CSV table of C-alpha atoms and ligand atoms in Angstrom, one decimal:
chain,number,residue,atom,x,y,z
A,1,UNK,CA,-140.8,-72.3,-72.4
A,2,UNK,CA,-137.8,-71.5,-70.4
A,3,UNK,CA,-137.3,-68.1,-71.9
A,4,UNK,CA,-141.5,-67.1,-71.1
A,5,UNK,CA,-140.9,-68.4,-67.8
A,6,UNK,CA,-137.8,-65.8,-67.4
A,7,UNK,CA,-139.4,-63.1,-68.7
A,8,UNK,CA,-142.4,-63.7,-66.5
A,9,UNK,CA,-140.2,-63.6,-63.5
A,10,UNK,CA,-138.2,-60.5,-64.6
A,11,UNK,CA,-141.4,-58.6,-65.0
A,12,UNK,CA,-142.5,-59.6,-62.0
A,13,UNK,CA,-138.9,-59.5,-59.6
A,14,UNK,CA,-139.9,-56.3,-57.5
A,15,UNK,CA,-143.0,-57.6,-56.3
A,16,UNK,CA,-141.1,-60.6,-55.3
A,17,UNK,CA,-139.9,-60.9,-51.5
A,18,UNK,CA,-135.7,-61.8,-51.8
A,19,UNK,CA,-136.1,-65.2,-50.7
A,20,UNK,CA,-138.3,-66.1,-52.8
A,21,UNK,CA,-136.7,-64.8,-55.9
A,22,UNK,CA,-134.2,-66.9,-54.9
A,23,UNK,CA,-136.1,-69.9,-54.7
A,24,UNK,CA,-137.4,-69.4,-58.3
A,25,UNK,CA,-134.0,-68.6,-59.6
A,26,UNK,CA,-132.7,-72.2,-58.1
A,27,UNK,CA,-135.5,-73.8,-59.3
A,28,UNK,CA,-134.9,-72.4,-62.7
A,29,UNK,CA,-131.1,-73.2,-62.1
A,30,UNK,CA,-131.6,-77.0,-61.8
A,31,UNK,CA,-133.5,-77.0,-65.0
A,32,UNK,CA,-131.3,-75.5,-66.8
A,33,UNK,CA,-128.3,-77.6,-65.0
A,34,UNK,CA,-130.0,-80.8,-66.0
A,35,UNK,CA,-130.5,-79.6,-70.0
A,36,UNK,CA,-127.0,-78.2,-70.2
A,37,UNK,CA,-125.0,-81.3,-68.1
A,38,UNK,CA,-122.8,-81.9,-71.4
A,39,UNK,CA,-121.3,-78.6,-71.6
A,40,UNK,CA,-121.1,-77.0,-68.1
A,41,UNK,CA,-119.0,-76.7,-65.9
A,42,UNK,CA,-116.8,-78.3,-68.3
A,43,UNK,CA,-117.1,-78.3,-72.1
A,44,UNK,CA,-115.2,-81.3,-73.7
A,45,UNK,CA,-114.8,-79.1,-76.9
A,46,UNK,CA,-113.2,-76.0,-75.2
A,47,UNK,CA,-109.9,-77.7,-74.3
A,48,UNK,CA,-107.9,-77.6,-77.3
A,49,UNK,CA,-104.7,-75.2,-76.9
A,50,UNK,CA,-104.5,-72.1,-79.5
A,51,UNK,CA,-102.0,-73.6,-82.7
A,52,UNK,CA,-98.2,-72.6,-81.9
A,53,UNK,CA,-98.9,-72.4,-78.5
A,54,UNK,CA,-95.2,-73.5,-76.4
A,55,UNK,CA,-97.4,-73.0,-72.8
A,56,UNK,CA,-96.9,-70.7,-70.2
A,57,UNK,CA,-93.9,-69.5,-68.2
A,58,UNK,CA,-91.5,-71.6,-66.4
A,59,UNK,CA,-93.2,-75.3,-67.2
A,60,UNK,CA,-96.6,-74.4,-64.9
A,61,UNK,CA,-98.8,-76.6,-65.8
A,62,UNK,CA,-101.7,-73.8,-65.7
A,63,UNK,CA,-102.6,-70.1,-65.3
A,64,UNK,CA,-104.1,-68.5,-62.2
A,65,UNK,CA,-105.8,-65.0,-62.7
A,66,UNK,CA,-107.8,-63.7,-59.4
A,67,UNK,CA,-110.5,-61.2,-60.0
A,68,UNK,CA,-113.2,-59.1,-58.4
A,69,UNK,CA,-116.0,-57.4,-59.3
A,70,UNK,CA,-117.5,-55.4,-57.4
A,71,UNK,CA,-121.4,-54.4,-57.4
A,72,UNK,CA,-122.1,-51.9,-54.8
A,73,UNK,CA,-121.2,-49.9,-52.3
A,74,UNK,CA,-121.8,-52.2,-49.6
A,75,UNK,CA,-119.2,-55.0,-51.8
A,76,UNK,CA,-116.8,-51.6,-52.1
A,77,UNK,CA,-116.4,-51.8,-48.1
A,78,UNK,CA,-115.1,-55.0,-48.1
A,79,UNK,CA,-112.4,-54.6,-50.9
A,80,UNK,CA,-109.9,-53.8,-47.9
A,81,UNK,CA,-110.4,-57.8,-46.0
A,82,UNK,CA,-110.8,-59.1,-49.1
A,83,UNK,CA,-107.1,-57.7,-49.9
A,84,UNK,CA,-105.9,-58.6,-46.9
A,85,UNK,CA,-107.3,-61.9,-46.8
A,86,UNK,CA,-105.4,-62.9,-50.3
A,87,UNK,CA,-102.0,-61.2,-49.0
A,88,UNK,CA,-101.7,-63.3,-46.6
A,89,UNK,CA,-102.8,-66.5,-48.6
A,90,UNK,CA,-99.8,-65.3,-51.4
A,91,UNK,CA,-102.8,-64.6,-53.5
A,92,UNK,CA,-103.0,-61.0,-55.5
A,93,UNK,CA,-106.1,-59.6,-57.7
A,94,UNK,CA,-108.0,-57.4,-59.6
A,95,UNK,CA,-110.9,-55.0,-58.0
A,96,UNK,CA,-113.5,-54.3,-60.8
A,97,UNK,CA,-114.9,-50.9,-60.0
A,98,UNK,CA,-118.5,-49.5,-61.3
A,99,UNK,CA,-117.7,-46.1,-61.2
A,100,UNK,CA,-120.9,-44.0,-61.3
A,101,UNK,CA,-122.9,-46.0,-59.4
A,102,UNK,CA,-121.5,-45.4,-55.9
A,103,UNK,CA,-118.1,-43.6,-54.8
A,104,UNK,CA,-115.1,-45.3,-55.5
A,105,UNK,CA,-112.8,-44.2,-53.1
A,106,UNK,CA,-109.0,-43.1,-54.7
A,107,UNK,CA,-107.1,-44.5,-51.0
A,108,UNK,CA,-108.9,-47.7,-51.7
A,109,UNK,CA,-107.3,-47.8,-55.1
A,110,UNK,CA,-104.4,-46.9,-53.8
A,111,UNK,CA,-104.0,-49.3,-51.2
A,112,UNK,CA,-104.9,-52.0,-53.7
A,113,UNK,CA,-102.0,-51.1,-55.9
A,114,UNK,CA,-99.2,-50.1,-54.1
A,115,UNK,CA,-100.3,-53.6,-52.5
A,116,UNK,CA,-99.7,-55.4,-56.2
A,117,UNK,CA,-102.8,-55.7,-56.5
A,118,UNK,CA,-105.0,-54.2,-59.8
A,119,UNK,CA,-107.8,-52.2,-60.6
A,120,UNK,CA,-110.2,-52.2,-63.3
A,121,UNK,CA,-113.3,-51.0,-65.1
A,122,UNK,CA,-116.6,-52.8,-64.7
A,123,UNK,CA,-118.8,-50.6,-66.8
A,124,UNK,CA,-119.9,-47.3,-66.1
A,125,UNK,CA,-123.2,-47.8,-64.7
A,126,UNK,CA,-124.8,-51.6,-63.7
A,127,UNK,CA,-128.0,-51.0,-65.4
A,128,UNK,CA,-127.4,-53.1,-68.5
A,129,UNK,CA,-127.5,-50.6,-70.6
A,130,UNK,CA,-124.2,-50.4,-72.1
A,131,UNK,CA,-125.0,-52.3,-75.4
A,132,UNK,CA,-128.2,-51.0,-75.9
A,133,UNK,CA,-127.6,-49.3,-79.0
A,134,UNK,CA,-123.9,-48.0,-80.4
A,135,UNK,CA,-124.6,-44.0,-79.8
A,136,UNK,CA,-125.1,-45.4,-76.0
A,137,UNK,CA,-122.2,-47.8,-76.2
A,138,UNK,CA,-119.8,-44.8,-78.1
A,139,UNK,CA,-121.1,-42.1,-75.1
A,140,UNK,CA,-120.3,-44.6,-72.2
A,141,UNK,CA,-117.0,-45.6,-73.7
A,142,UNK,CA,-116.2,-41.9,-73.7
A,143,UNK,CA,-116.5,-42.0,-69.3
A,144,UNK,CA,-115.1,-45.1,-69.3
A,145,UNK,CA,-111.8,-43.7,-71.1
A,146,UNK,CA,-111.4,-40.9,-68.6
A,147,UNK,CA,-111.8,-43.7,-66.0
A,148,UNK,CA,-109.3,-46.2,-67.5
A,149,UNK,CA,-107.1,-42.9,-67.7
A,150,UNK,CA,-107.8,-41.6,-64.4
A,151,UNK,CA,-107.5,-45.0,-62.8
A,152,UNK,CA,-104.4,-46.2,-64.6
A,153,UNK,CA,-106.4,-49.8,-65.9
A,154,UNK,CA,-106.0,-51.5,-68.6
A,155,UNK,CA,-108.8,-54.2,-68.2
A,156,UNK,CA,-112.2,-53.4,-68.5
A,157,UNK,CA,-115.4,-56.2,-67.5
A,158,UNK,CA,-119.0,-55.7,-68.5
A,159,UNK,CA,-121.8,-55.7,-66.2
A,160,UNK,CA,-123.7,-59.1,-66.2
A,161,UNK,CA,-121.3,-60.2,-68.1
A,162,UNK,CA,-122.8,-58.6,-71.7
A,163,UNK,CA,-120.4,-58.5,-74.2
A,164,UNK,CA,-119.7,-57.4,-78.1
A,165,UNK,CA,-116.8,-57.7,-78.9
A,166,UNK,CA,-116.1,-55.5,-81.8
A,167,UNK,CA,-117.7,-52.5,-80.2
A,168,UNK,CA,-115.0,-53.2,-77.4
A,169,UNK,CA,-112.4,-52.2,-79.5
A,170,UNK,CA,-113.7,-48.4,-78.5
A,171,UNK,CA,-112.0,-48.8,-75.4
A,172,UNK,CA,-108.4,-48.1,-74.1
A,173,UNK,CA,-107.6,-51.3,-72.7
A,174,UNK,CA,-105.3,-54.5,-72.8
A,175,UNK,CA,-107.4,-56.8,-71.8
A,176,UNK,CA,-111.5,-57.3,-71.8
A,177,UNK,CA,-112.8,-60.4,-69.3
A,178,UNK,CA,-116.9,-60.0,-70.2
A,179,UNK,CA,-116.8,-63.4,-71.6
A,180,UNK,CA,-116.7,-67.1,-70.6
A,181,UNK,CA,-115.7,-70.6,-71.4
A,182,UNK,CA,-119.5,-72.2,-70.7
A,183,UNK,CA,-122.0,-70.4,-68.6
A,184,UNK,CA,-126.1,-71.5,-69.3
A,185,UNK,CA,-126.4,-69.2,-66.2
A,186,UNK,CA,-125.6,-65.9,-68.5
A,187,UNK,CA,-128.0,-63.3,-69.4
A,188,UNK,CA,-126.2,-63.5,-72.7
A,189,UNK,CA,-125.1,-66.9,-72.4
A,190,UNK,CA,-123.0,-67.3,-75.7
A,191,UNK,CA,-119.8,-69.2,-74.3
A,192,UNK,CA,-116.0,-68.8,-76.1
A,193,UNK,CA,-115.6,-72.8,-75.9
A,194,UNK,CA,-111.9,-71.9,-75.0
A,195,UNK,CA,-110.0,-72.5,-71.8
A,196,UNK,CA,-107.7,-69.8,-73.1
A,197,UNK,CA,-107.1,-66.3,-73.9
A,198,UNK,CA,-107.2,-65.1,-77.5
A,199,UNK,CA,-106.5,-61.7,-79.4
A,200,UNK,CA,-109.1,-60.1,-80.8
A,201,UNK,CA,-107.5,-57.8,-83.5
A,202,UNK,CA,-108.8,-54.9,-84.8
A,203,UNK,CA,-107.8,-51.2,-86.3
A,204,UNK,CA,-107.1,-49.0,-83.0
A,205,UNK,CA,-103.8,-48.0,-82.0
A,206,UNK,CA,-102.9,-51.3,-80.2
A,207,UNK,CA,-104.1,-53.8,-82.9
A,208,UNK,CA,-106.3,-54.8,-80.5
A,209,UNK,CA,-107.1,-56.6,-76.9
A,210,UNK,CA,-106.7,-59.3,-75.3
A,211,UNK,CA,-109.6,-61.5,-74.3
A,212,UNK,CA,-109.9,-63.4,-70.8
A,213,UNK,CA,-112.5,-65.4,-70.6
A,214,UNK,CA,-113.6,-66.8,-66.9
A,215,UNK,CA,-113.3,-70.2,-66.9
A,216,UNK,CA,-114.8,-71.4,-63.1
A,217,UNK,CA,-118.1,-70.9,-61.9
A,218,UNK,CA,-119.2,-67.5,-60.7
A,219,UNK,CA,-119.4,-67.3,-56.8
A,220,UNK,CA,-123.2,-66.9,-57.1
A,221,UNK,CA,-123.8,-69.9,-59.2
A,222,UNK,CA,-121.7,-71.7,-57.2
A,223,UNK,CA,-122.3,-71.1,-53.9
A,224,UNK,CA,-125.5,-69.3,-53.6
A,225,UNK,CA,-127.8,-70.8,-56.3
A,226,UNK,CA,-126.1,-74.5,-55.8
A,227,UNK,CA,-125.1,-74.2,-52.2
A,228,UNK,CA,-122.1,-76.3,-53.6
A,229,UNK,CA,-120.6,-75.8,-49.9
A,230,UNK,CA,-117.8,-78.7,-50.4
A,231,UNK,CA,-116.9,-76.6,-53.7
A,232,UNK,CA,-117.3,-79.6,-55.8
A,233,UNK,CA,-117.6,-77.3,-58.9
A,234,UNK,CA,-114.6,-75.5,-58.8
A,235,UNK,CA,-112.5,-78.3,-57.8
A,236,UNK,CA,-113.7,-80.2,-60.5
A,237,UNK,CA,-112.9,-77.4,-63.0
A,238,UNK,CA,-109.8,-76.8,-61.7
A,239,UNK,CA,-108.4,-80.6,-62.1
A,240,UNK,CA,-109.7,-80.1,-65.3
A,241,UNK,CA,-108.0,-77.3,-66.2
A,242,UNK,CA,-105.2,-78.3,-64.8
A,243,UNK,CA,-105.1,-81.2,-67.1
A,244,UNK,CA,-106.0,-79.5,-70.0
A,245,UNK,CA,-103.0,-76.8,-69.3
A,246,UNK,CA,-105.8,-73.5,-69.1
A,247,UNK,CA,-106.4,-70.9,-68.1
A,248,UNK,CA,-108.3,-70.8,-64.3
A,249,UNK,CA,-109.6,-67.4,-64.0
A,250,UNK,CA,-112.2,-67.0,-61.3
A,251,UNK,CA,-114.6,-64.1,-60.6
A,252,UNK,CA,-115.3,-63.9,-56.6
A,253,UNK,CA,-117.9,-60.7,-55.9
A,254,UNK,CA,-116.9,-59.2,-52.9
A,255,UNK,CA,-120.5,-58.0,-52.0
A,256,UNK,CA,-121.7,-62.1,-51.6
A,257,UNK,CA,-119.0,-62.7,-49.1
A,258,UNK,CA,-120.0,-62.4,-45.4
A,259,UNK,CA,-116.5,-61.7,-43.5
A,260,UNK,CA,-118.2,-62.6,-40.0
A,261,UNK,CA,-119.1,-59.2,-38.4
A,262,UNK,CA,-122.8,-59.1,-39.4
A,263,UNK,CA,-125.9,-61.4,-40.2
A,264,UNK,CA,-125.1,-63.7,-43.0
A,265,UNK,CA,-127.8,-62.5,-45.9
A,266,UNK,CA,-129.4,-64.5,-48.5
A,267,UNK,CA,-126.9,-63.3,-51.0
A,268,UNK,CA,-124.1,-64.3,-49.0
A,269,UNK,CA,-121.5,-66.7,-48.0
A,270,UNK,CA,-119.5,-67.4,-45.5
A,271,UNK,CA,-115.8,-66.3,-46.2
A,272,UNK,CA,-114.7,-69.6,-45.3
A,273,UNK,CA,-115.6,-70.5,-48.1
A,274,UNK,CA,-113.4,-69.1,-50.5
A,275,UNK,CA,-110.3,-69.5,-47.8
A,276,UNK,CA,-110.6,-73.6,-48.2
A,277,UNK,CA,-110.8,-72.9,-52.0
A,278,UNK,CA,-107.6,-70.8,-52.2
A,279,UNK,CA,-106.3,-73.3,-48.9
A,280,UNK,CA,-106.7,-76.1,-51.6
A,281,UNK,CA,-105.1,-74.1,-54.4
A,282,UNK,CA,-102.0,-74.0,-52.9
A,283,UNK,CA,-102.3,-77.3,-51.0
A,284,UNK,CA,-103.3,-79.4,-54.2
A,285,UNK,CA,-101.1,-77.8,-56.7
A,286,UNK,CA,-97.7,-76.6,-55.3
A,287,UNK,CA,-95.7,-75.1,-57.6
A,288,UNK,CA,-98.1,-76.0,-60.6
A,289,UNK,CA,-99.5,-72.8,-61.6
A,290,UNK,CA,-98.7,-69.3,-62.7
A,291,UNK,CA,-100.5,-67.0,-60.5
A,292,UNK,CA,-100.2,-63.4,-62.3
A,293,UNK,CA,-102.8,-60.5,-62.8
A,294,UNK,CA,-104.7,-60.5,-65.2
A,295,UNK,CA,-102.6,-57.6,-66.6
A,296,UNK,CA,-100.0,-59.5,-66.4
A,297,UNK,CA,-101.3,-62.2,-68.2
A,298,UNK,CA,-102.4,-59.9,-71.0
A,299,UNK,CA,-99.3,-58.8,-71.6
A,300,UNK,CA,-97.8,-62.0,-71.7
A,301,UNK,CA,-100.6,-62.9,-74.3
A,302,UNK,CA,-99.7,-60.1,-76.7
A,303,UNK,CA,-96.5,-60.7,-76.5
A,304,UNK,CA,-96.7,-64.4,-77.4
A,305,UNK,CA,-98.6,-62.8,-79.7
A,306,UNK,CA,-96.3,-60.7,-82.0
A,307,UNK,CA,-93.1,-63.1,-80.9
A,308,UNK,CA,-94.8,-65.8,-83.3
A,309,UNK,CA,-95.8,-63.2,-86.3
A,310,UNK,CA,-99.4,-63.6,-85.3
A,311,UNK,CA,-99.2,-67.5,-85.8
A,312,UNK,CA,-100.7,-68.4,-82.7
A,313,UNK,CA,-104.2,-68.6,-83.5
A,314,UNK,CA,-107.2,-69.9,-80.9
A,315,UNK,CA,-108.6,-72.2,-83.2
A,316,UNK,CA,-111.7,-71.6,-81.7
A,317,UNK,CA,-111.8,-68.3,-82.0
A,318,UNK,CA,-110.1,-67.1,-85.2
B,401,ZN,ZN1,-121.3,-57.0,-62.0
């Protein structure tokens, strides 16, 4: 029922003025929130840490990874206060670029990292076409090589969050973040049912990737569709987490986030917004977390990784 009603509104979505497709896509939302209230935002059975795992560095009690992805042109021109914005917080993060669809300018990347921040690859085009097929897959992961080359990234992100992967094993990277812990809200809505990164192993070069699945609700979801303006669900998740010694790795889309300086559309949110959440970060838990890139993180994961023989298994996963 759910599914004909989807694919009703999909066919009919350009006909349909903006705030109304946001209307139906809440009302759709709530339904689906209601049917899935056992396993998002938190699933119970995603908790359980990988076997051999001795936690992360210096006693934190949980991971931190920032990230960005960013759709358009209009979310590009924001990357710089966003940046700035998380500087001056002590926060640092990736920028996901889409590299064909508008111009991704090489002093923004720049100024990301030689600010410590990093930059990734977020497909090659936002169409959804990536996994259409593996001769379409194999030709994009050719551009997106040159990219990751070009652009010095290691970490690559799918648009809308589609993923395979065994196919992503094509790619140069370190780490892939196209998955998820639990998200209903997904076009492809297959979650890990892990709160932490795991190795995916295969027969390139490396061995393999790491994987990084997002484990709070995406900025949309959150904020947009659930107008959750006291940001219940990411404070819940992140006690959670917390608790459960995770991994808290958020996605925040530059292009929803209205800094101040124009009309506030229907696909944004005040910045203020994300300020409290990373206000309350710091605020709530001092000296509890390991705030790294996702990089970073990565590299720490593979490493852990061949340190124990490749005994640390996600039981999840594996
Ligand atoms: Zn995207």
């Amino acid at each position: 029922m759910l599914n004909n009603r989807n694919r009703f509104y999909y066919l009919l979505k350009p006909f349909i003025p903006r705030w109304l497709q946001i209307l139906i896509r809440r009302r759709l939302a709530q339904i689906k929130r209601a049917k899935y209230k056992d396993c998002w935002p938190i699933d119970k059975n995603s908790c359980k840490p990988p076997v051999g795992w001795t936690g992360w560095p210096d006693k934190k009690r949980f991971a931190l990874v920032l990230t960005h992805d960013v759709e358009t042109e209009n979310g590009h021109d924001k990357c710089k206060a966003l940046m700035k914005l998380e500087k001056n917080l002590g926060f640092k993060s990736s920028f996901n670029f889409v590299p064909t669809d508008y111009k991704v300018s090489p002093e923004l990347r720049l100024t990301l990292t030689s600010n410590g921040f990093e930059v990734g690859v977020h497909g090659l085009t936002h169409d959804g076409s990536l996994y259409k097929s593996r001769e379409i897959f194999l030709q994009q992961a050719r551009q997106i090589n040159q990219y990751l080359k070009e652009w010095k990234s290691v970490g690559f992100r799918s648009p809308s969050m589609y993923h395979n992967l065994d196919w992503l094993h094509d790619l140069n990277i370190e780490y892939d973040a196209s998955t998820f812990d639990t998200d209903p809200f997904e076009p492809q809505p297959d979650g890990m049912s892990t709160i932490f990164p795991f190795w995916i192993k295969g027969d390139s070069p490396s061995g393999g990737y790491v994987e990084l699945p997002y484990t709070l609700s995406q900025d949309f979801t959150a904020l947009i569709i659930f107008k959750d303006k006291g940001l219940k669900i990411w404070k819940e998740k992140l006690e959670w987490i917390a608790q459960n010694g995770g991994i808290a790795l958020l996605n925040v889309h530059p292009d929803y986030i209205n800094f101040g300086d124009a009309r506030q559309s229907l696909d944004e949110y005040p910045v203020s917004y994300y300020i409290d959440f990373l206000n309350y970060i710091k605020k709530q838990y001092k000296n509890q977390y390991w705030h790294v890139l996702p990089r970073e993180i990565a590299s720490f994961w593979r490493d852990k990784w061949s340190s124990t023989d490749g005994k640390m298994v996600n039981s999840s996963k594996i």
